[in-house]
């Protein structure tokens, strides 16, 4: 407000008498007010007919803009593939245009634009199919492991002898209904296809195609991160020894491996900087080895290895049991005692039988010696006649 | 001339304490052969603990096998000079020490030394003396006794494999090696069982006709070491070695040695390559493992039944022929193997091969005993098992190289098949040649020496022919008029 000369003038003078001061003040204020009205006015009025630039549109998103040039009537948005860009900015607006008209009908037969897929064209494409027949009463399941964000194409085919067009096809993720699927019938086989990208862990889960939901004709695709293998049985180690714990992933390459100790609910990360206690290395990307040295009784328990993927993580545990050297020593000493006993018994028996044999042998040898003596004498006797004969002959 | 010795000499008892010897040899075979095969169960643990690959850890098995076979002659020398009991007990202590020290290893090289060399040496000291001992105690039922004794390797592998697995799960590999060392200490018990026995044919007692006696005496006089003076002790050691290994110059034994080389070359790759071959023709892993189990079990059956069979009177004189028949059939099985490309065809192959594999393993000591006699059996067996060592080492890698270069198993199997068939044909041929020579000499000997014609009962003619057998080389030098050795 501009300074009011009237009031300054009033202050300069020794002033009017106090009874007149208040009404004079009020008069001056009224005058100044009238003067400002006459200068100009910049306050906003309701904007229903003014051309408002886009910048302002983003600020006042609850307004409706009518323009004669472009009119785009959108029917209920549940089946239109509206480009995401527009959706994020003008989520409450309705835009009417006369020049371009794009009427959208329920999208059960419209080809899904490639716009969505081209955005994610740097992804890997994974296709999976399930075949069902009208006789299959058991739901068919397929487990698929995904490591990295992929563009998924799921196809279900249904063979029937009846009328293919009468079958109601639905897709669900868990319990949630899905749209944007494509149905096609050729011959007696009904094909349905659902394409979507998986880029984060919330999009993993079970996707099912239903052919007549009441009759339980269902094919399910279960998406999950690859599983890691640890060891089912506990690892036995000794106090003062070292041990190597291995976690492997069959056909996958995780981004990162981390080790924790504790139980499933409470996990404590290992202090990898203690180089004389823990050493982590892995020869390939699909396995990790944790070497624990100078084991003690406190090191026993479960160790968890976590494999980090772009779409989530999976974990597995390895159990460690630490025992002292005395544990296997007992059976060993038992066997040694048994061996010593048996050897002693056998050698004692052998000595015993040998002594017996020697006693009987002495008796037998005496007999043998007697026999030999008699044999010798027989020999001499035999020789003697010969000599005598010769003598007789020579004589 | 009668000898007034105090040592009682007997004929082979064929029973009695002999069965305890068979039990002892059975346990020796379990503790040596079966434990060697079960060592491979530890390899996965060694690979994880020492972060080495399969090739490095597989050396342990090769070293044990190689050292056991290469040092087999050492085992027979030790048991001949000290005593069978002391030799086997020493071997048991060595092997057990090797296993116990192995349980404290911090490095794979330590395992090569303790588990490989020390344990292998211990096993070598036990194996051939124990088998020779069985031969001394049996003559009529020799093949059956050998069958039961040798079946220890099959039964032992069957029983020990799950036990070792259990030990590793309970105590980890260190504790399992320690307890296995204790188990191997039972070799000392087997050693204690091996009571020495002196057989009649070990001494020069007059049992046959005078001619053989005088000829033997002449031979003894010619031997350099006749007196036991202090000077002669050293020369006696090496001339006793000379005497012990005199069989090496026998032509029969040389032929047997060559055929054993080829046979050992042929038989080892199958146990290594049957499972990979089965998997390559489309058999599942579990079914391939089942094939190996069949092979092992039928091996045991073949050991015992073939031993019993060849003890029957009708086959007793044809043990040699049965041996070559078994080896030849195994070779034929090998030749048929590349044509068998499915599981139902591989099962009968496993049964046949396993049976005859067990069969000829039982007959090796029997045939060796027939050629060299029971005195030198221990040394001869040492040499025979020594000859197994190099082919066992060399054959699987050569077969592997053939598989890698040709891309299929056909070449490797054909080579092994021909090797075994050659081994059996060589023996058959040698036997035929010998028979022809024998009949010729007998005919000519009968004609030339009229004195012998007086003694025309079967036993004398037989004993003369046998003398001629043993002195094959000297026979040729016989100057019988009108005889031309062709």
XYZ file of N, CA, C and O in Angstrom, chain B residues 206-331:
504
model
N 62.261 -140.188 0.214
C 62.101 -141.234 -0.806
C 60.659 -141.686 -0.865
O 60.155 -142.304 0.044
N 59.983 -141.338 -1.894
C 58.580 -141.753 -1.983
C 58.302 -142.438 -3.301
O 57.378 -143.194 -3.441
N 59.106 -142.037 -4.285
C 58.832 -142.612 -5.605
C 59.921 -143.619 -5.929
O 60.568 -144.159 -5.073
N 60.145 -143.765 -7.225
C 61.101 -144.803 -7.623
C 62.533 -144.303 -7.487
O 62.764 -143.123 -7.411
N 63.508 -145.256 -7.459
C 64.920 -144.910 -7.226
C 65.466 -143.965 -8.278
O 66.308 -143.133 -7.988
N 65.030 -144.065 -9.509
C 65.601 -143.231 -10.577
C 65.383 -141.758 -10.289
O 66.302 -140.962 -10.333
N 64.146 -141.439 -9.942
C 63.863 -140.029 -9.678
C 64.667 -139.536 -8.505
O 65.187 -138.443 -8.491
N 64.833 -140.391 -7.505
C 65.565 -139.988 -6.311
C 67.005 -139.664 -6.644
O 67.546 -138.644 -6.266
N 67.652 -140.547 -7.373
C 69.061 -140.299 -7.660
C 69.215 -139.064 -8.529
O 70.121 -138.281 -8.339
N 68.306 -138.890 -9.478
C 68.410 -137.706 -10.340
C 68.261 -136.431 -9.541
O 68.990 -135.477 -9.735
N 67.338 -136.484 -8.561
C 67.147 -135.298 -7.719
C 68.379 -135.044 -6.884
O 68.797 -133.905 -6.701
N 69.005 -136.107 -6.394
C 70.175 -135.922 -5.557
C 71.300 -135.308 -6.355
O 72.011 -134.435 -5.891
N 71.436 -135.777 -7.593
C 72.476 -135.191 -8.438
C 72.260 -133.703 -8.594
O 73.180 -132.917 -8.494
N 71.025 -133.355 -8.831
C 70.695 -131.943 -9.014
C 71.076 -131.142 -7.784
O 71.612 -130.043 -7.870
N 70.792 -131.722 -6.600
C 71.084 -130.999 -5.365
C 72.587 -130.825 -5.198
O 73.052 -129.802 -4.737
N 73.350 -131.821 -5.553
C 74.798 -131.735 -5.365
C 75.371 -130.628 -6.229
O 76.310 -129.964 -5.860
N 74.777 -130.476 -7.391
C 75.295 -129.455 -8.292
C 75.061 -128.056 -7.733
O 75.838 -127.156 -7.961
N 73.994 -127.882 -6.935
C 73.692 -126.553 -6.387
C 74.846 -126.060 -5.550
O 75.396 -126.809 -4.752
N 75.228 -124.819 -5.683
C 76.445 -124.306 -5.050
C 76.402 -124.315 -3.539
O 77.424 -124.497 -2.898
N 75.250 -124.071 -2.940
C 75.271 -123.859 -1.502
C 74.848 -125.110 -0.775
O 73.693 -125.412 -0.634
N 75.802 -125.881 -0.370
C 75.502 -127.143 0.296
C 75.850 -127.110 1.778
O 75.324 -127.883 2.553
N 76.751 -126.246 2.202
C 77.124 -126.179 3.616
C 76.716 -124.843 4.191
O 76.693 -123.837 3.497
N 76.388 -124.850 5.473
C 75.928 -123.612 6.108
C 77.012 -123.055 7.009
O 76.870 -123.039 8.227
N 78.111 -122.589 6.402
C 79.146 -121.955 7.210
C 78.910 -120.452 7.215
O 78.135 -119.942 6.448
N 79.634 -119.750 8.088
C 79.420 -118.304 8.202
C 79.710 -117.606 6.884
O 79.022 -116.704 6.477
N 80.753 -118.042 6.202
C 81.085 -117.403 4.913
C 79.933 -117.510 3.946
O 79.662 -116.627 3.185
N 79.279 -118.663 3.991
C 78.270 -118.943 2.984
C 76.931 -118.283 3.249
O 76.054 -118.359 2.415
N 76.756 -117.656 4.424
C 75.419 -117.149 4.751
C 74.923 -116.173 3.701
O 73.820 -116.286 3.187
N 75.812 -115.188 3.356
C 75.363 -114.186 2.372
C 75.104 -114.817 1.023
O 74.108 -114.563 0.379
N 76.052 -115.635 0.593
C 75.844 -116.269 -0.704
C 74.618 -117.157 -0.649
O 73.902 -117.310 -1.614
N 74.358 -117.712 0.537
C 73.171 -118.555 0.652
C 71.918 -117.744 0.476
O 70.945 -118.228 -0.080
N 71.911 -116.465 0.949
C 70.712 -115.652 0.799
C 70.411 -115.468 -0.678
O 69.299 -115.701 -1.130
N 71.437 -115.086 -1.444
C 71.125 -114.850 -2.849
C 71.006 -116.146 -3.618
O 70.319 -116.196 -4.615
N 71.647 -117.221 -3.140
C 71.395 -118.436 -3.899
C 70.106 -119.082 -3.453
O 69.497 -119.851 -4.216
N 69.621 -118.748 -2.233
C 68.282 -119.229 -1.908
C 67.262 -118.463 -2.726
O 66.250 -119.014 -3.147
N 67.557 -117.173 -2.975
C 66.697 -116.405 -3.877
C 66.723 -117.034 -5.263
O 65.709 -117.165 -5.931
N 67.959 -117.444 -5.646
C 68.096 -118.092 -6.951
C 67.215 -119.332 -7.037
O 66.512 -119.560 -7.997
N 67.261 -120.115 -5.969
C 66.461 -121.320 -5.943
C 64.976 -121.006 -5.956
O 64.203 -121.608 -6.670
N 64.634 -119.985 -5.129
C 63.227 -119.617 -5.036
C 62.670 -119.206 -6.377
O 61.551 -119.509 -6.703
N 63.451 -118.422 -7.123
C 62.959 -117.888 -8.374
C 63.417 -118.683 -9.574
O 63.393 -118.193 -10.698
N 63.809 -119.941 -9.341
C 64.250 -120.774 -10.463
C 63.105 -121.046 -11.422
O 63.333 -121.291 -12.595
N 61.868 -120.950 -10.916
C 60.736 -121.233 -11.802
C 60.633 -120.198 -12.925
O 59.944 -120.406 -13.907
N 61.285 -119.011 -12.714
C 61.175 -117.970 -13.734
C 61.719 -118.426 -15.072
O 61.372 -117.882 -16.109
N 62.600 -119.435 -15.037
C 63.192 -119.859 -16.291
C 62.382 -120.967 -16.947
O 62.672 -121.357 -18.058
N 61.365 -121.451 -16.253
C 60.556 -122.513 -16.848
C 59.759 -121.960 -18.008
O 59.105 -120.935 -17.871
N 59.750 -122.681 -19.122
C 59.044 -122.172 -20.296
C 57.554 -122.065 -20.018
O 56.894 -121.131 -20.461
N 57.033 -123.023 -19.256
C 55.610 -122.969 -18.919
C 55.271 -121.673 -18.211
O 54.250 -121.039 -18.488
N 56.142 -121.308 -17.257
C 55.842 -120.125 -16.487
C 55.959 -118.868 -17.326
O 55.178 -117.924 -17.158
N 56.933 -118.867 -18.258
C 57.092 -117.685 -19.114
C 55.834 -117.474 -19.942
O 55.329 -116.358 -20.095
N 55.313 -118.609 -20.479
C 54.081 -118.509 -21.276
C 52.936 -117.988 -20.419
O 52.168 -117.106 -20.825
N 52.836 -118.506 -19.187
C 51.771 -118.038 -18.286
C 51.921 -116.549 -18.010
O 50.947 -115.799 -17.994
N 53.175 -116.113 -17.813
C 53.415 -114.702 -17.497
C 52.951 -113.801 -18.636
O 52.271 -112.795 -18.415
N 53.316 -114.193 -19.877
C 52.911 -113.357 -21.016
C 51.391 -113.314 -21.139
O 50.781 -112.269 -21.369
N 50.760 -114.499 -20.938
C 49.300 -114.502 -21.090
C 48.638 -113.697 -19.978
O 47.618 -113.047 -20.198
N 49.234 -113.683 -18.780
C 48.663 -112.887 -17.688
C 48.748 -111.399 -18.018
O 47.838 -110.632 -17.727
N 49.854 -110.987 -18.653
C 49.994 -109.586 -19.050
C 48.830 -109.167 -19.943
O 48.192 -108.139 -19.723
N 48.556 -109.994 -20.975
C 47.486 -109.637 -21.903
C 46.120 -109.707 -21.242
O 45.228 -108.915 -21.521
N 45.955 -110.686 -20.352
C 44.663 -110.838 -19.706
C 44.383 -109.656 -18.778
O 43.277 -109.119 -18.736
N 45.398 -109.227 -18.023
C 45.203 -108.097 -17.111
C 44.942 -106.825 -17.910
O 44.157 -105.976 -17.496
N 45.598 -106.706 -19.093
C 45.337 -105.551 -19.945
C 43.872 -105.519 -20.354
O 43.253 -104.457 -20.410
N 43.325 -106.701 -20.655
C 41.958 -106.725 -21.150
C 40.901 -106.547 -20.094
O 39.866 -105.949 -20.353
N 41.128 -107.061 -18.886
C 39.993 -107.124 -17.966
C 39.735 -105.831 -17.210
O 38.614 -105.614 -16.763
N 40.731 -104.948 -17.055
C 40.479 -103.798 -16.188
C 39.581 -102.693 -16.751
O 38.808 -102.130 -15.993
N 39.624 -102.351 -18.085
C 38.812 -101.196 -18.476
C 37.315 -101.371 -18.306
O 36.598 -100.394 -18.171
N 36.832 -102.625 -18.311
C 35.374 -102.767 -18.247
C 34.803 -102.136 -16.998
O 33.777 -101.465 -17.032
N 35.478 -102.323 -15.850
C 34.933 -101.795 -14.602
C 34.923 -100.277 -14.596
O 34.161 -99.656 -13.873
N 35.802 -99.690 -15.409
C 35.845 -98.232 -15.475
C 34.851 -97.707 -16.493
O 34.215 -96.680 -16.276
N 34.700 -98.414 -17.631
C 33.945 -97.847 -18.746
C 32.566 -98.439 -18.975
O 31.884 -98.008 -19.896
N 32.129 -99.402 -18.181
C 30.795 -99.958 -18.432
C 29.711 -98.911 -18.208
O 28.805 -98.761 -19.034
N 29.804 -98.189 -17.080
C 28.761 -97.196 -16.781
C 28.740 -96.067 -17.811
O 27.669 -95.752 -18.344
N 29.873 -95.450 -18.180
C 29.812 -94.411 -19.215
C 29.294 -94.946 -20.542
O 28.543 -94.252 -21.240
N 29.678 -96.189 -20.904
C 29.189 -96.743 -22.164
C 27.683 -96.929 -22.113
O 26.971 -96.578 -23.063
N 27.183 -97.465 -21.011
C 25.735 -97.699 -20.895
C 24.992 -96.378 -20.986
O 23.963 -96.276 -21.666
N 25.518 -95.342 -20.298
C 24.858 -94.035 -20.349
C 24.884 -93.483 -21.769
O 23.914 -92.873 -22.220
N 25.970 -93.732 -22.501
C 26.063 -93.178 -23.857
C 25.107 -93.860 -24.816
O 24.741 -93.271 -25.825
N 24.695 -95.104 -24.550
C 23.726 -95.734 -25.469
C 22.302 -95.531 -25.005
O 21.380 -96.092 -25.588
N 22.102 -94.747 -23.948
C 20.749 -94.373 -23.588
C 20.203 -95.014 -22.346
O 19.036 -94.845 -22.020
N 21.032 -95.756 -21.617
C 20.566 -96.350 -20.368
C 20.633 -95.268 -19.289
O 21.538 -94.450 -19.287
N 19.687 -95.260 -18.375
C 19.694 -94.230 -17.329
C 20.789 -94.522 -16.313
O 21.280 -95.641 -16.212
N 21.140 -93.492 -15.545
C 22.227 -93.626 -14.569
C 21.959 -94.717 -13.549
O 22.845 -95.486 -13.181
N 20.684 -94.774 -13.102
C 20.373 -95.778 -12.077
C 20.503 -97.179 -12.638
O 21.002 -98.081 -11.980
N 20.049 -97.348 -13.891
C 20.140 -98.685 -14.475
C 21.594 -99.063 -14.708
O 21.977 -100.225 -14.563
N 22.427 -98.087 -15.078
C 23.839 -98.378 -15.290
C 24.502 -98.788 -13.977
O 25.323 -99.708 -13.945
N 24.124 -98.106 -12.890
C 24.683 -98.491 -11.591
C 24.230 -99.897 -11.215
O 24.979 -100.670 -10.623
N 22.980 -100.222 -11.613
C 22.468 -101.562 -11.342
C 23.276 -102.608 -12.095
O 23.554 -103.695 -11.577
N 23.701 -102.267 -13.335
C 24.541 -103.187 -14.106
C 25.823 -103.507 -13.347
O 26.274 -104.658 -13.303
N 26.423 -102.469 -12.739
C 27.658 -102.683 -11.985
C 27.403 -103.577 -10.777
O 28.225 -104.418 -10.429
N 26.248 -103.377 -10.132
C 25.943 -104.229 -8.979
C 25.786 -105.677 -9.402
O 26.268 -106.583 -8.719
N 25.100 -105.885 -10.544
C 24.940 -107.256 -11.043
C 26.309 -107.872 -11.275
O 26.567 -109.025 -10.902
N 27.188 -107.089 -11.914
C 28.538 -107.562 -12.205
C 29.228 -108.022 -10.924
O 29.813 -109.106 -10.859
N 29.114 -107.188 -9.874
C 29.772 -107.515 -8.619
C 29.219 -108.775 -7.976
O 29.962 -109.646 -7.535
N 27.871 -108.884 -7.955
C 27.269 -110.030 -7.267
C 27.548 -111.329 -8.023
O 27.917 -112.347 -7.427
N 27.406 -111.289 -9.354
C 27.635 -112.504 -10.139
C 29.119 -112.890 -10.080
O 29.458 -114.077 -10.170
N 29.989 -111.909 -9.897
C 31.406 -112.172 -9.726
C 31.617 -113.094 -8.529
O 32.351 -114.089 -8.591
N 30.943 -112.770 -7.429
C 31.063 -113.589 -6.217
C 30.545 -114.995 -6.486
O 31.174 -116.000 -6.108
N 29.376 -115.068 -7.163
C 28.800 -116.387 -7.449
C 29.759 -117.206 -8.310
O 29.977 -118.401 -8.067
N 30.355 -116.534 -9.307
C 31.288 -117.224 -10.190
C 32.491 -117.747 -9.443
O 32.947 -118.875 -9.677
N 33.004 -116.948 -8.507
C 34.140 -117.367 -7.690
C 33.882 -118.726 -7.060
O 34.640 -119.685 -7.217
N 32.784 -118.792 -6.318
C 32.553 -119.967 -5.478
C 32.095 -121.164 -6.309
O 32.613 -122.284 -6.159
N 31.128 -120.927 -7.233
C 30.597 -122.073 -7.969
C 31.620 -122.650 -8.934
O 31.727 -123.861 -9.077
N 32.390 -121.796 -9.586
C 33.368 -122.321 -10.519
C 34.454 -123.069 -9.773
O 34.970 -124.084 -10.271
N 34.782 -122.582 -8.583
C 35.758 -123.295 -7.771
C 35.255 -124.691 -7.423
O 35.960 -125.690 -7.558
N 33.993 -124.752 -6.998
C 33.407 -126.052 -6.653
C 33.363 -126.949 -7.884
O 33.672 -128.137 -7.809
N 32.952 -126.386 -9.032
C 32.838 -127.156 -10.275
C 34.159 -127.784 -10.678
O 34.207 -128.965 -11.030
N 35.222 -126.977 -10.655
C 36.490 -127.511 -11.141
C 37.142 -128.451 -10.129
O 38.187 -129.015 -10.408
N 36.527 -128.592 -8.952
C 37.036 -129.596 -8.019
C 36.423 -130.967 -8.261
O 36.881 -131.963 -7.725
N 35.354 -131.004 -9.049
C 34.731 -132.295 -9.332
C 35.732 -133.159 -10.072
O 36.549 -132.684 -10.839
N 35.629 -134.446 -9.830
C 36.601 -135.374 -10.400
C 36.695 -135.245 -11.908
O 37.760 -135.367 -12.492
N 35.544 -135.016 -12.549
C 35.570 -135.004 -14.015
C 36.355 -133.822 -14.560
O 36.989 -133.911 -15.597
N 36.322 -132.693 -13.810
C 36.998 -131.512 -14.337
C 38.351 -131.271 -13.712
O 39.063 -130.362 -14.098
N 38.729 -132.085 -12.703
C 39.917 -131.758 -11.930
C 41.180 -131.711 -12.770
O 42.044 -130.871 -12.572
N 41.280 -132.643 -13.739
C 42.497 -132.647 -14.536
C 42.449 -131.620 -15.647
O 43.410 -131.466 -16.382
N 41.303 -130.956 -15.783
C 41.161 -130.006 -16.878
C 41.058 -128.586 -16.377
O 40.470 -127.741 -17.029
N 41.631 -128.331 -15.181
C 41.517 -126.979 -14.613
C 42.148 -125.955 -15.533
O 41.654 -124.839 -15.679
N 43.252 -126.323 -16.146
C 43.948 -125.427 -17.068
C 43.025 -125.036 -18.210
O 42.916 -123.879 -18.590
N 42.347 -126.065 -18.751
C 41.440 -125.823 -19.874
C 40.281 -124.947 -19.439
O 39.876 -124.035 -20.165
N 39.769 -125.194 -18.227
C 38.672 -124.361 -17.724
C 39.116 -122.911 -17.616
O 38.366 -121.990 -17.927
N 40.377 -122.713 -17.176
C 40.898 -121.359 -17.049
C 40.918 -120.659 -18.398
O 40.442 -119.532 -18.538
N 41.447 -121.360 -19.409
C 41.509 -120.666 -20.683
C 40.140 -120.495 -21.315
O 39.888 -119.509 -22.020
N 39.237 -121.412 -21.018
C 37.866 -121.257 -21.480
C 37.223 -120.008 -20.879
O 36.578 -119.217 -21.577
N 37.448 -119.797 -19.573
C 36.857 -118.630 -18.904
C 37.418 -117.329 -19.477
O 36.671 -116.385 -19.765
N 38.758 -117.290 -19.659
C 39.368 -116.063 -20.190
C 38.889 -115.807 -21.612
O 38.551 -114.684 -21.991
N 38.835 -116.895 -22.433
C 38.407 -116.733 -23.814
C 36.974 -116.238 -23.922
O 36.651 -115.364 -24.732
N 36.092 -116.778 -23.060
C 34.686 -116.355 -23.090
C 34.549 -114.887 -22.722
O 33.738 -114.169 -23.298
N 35.334 -114.455 -21.752
C 35.304 -113.040 -21.393
C 35.712 -112.179 -22.577
O 35.124 -111.126 -22.841
N 36.740 -112.640 -23.325
C 37.155 -111.893 -24.505
C 36.040 -111.821 -25.534
O 35.789 -110.767 -26.131
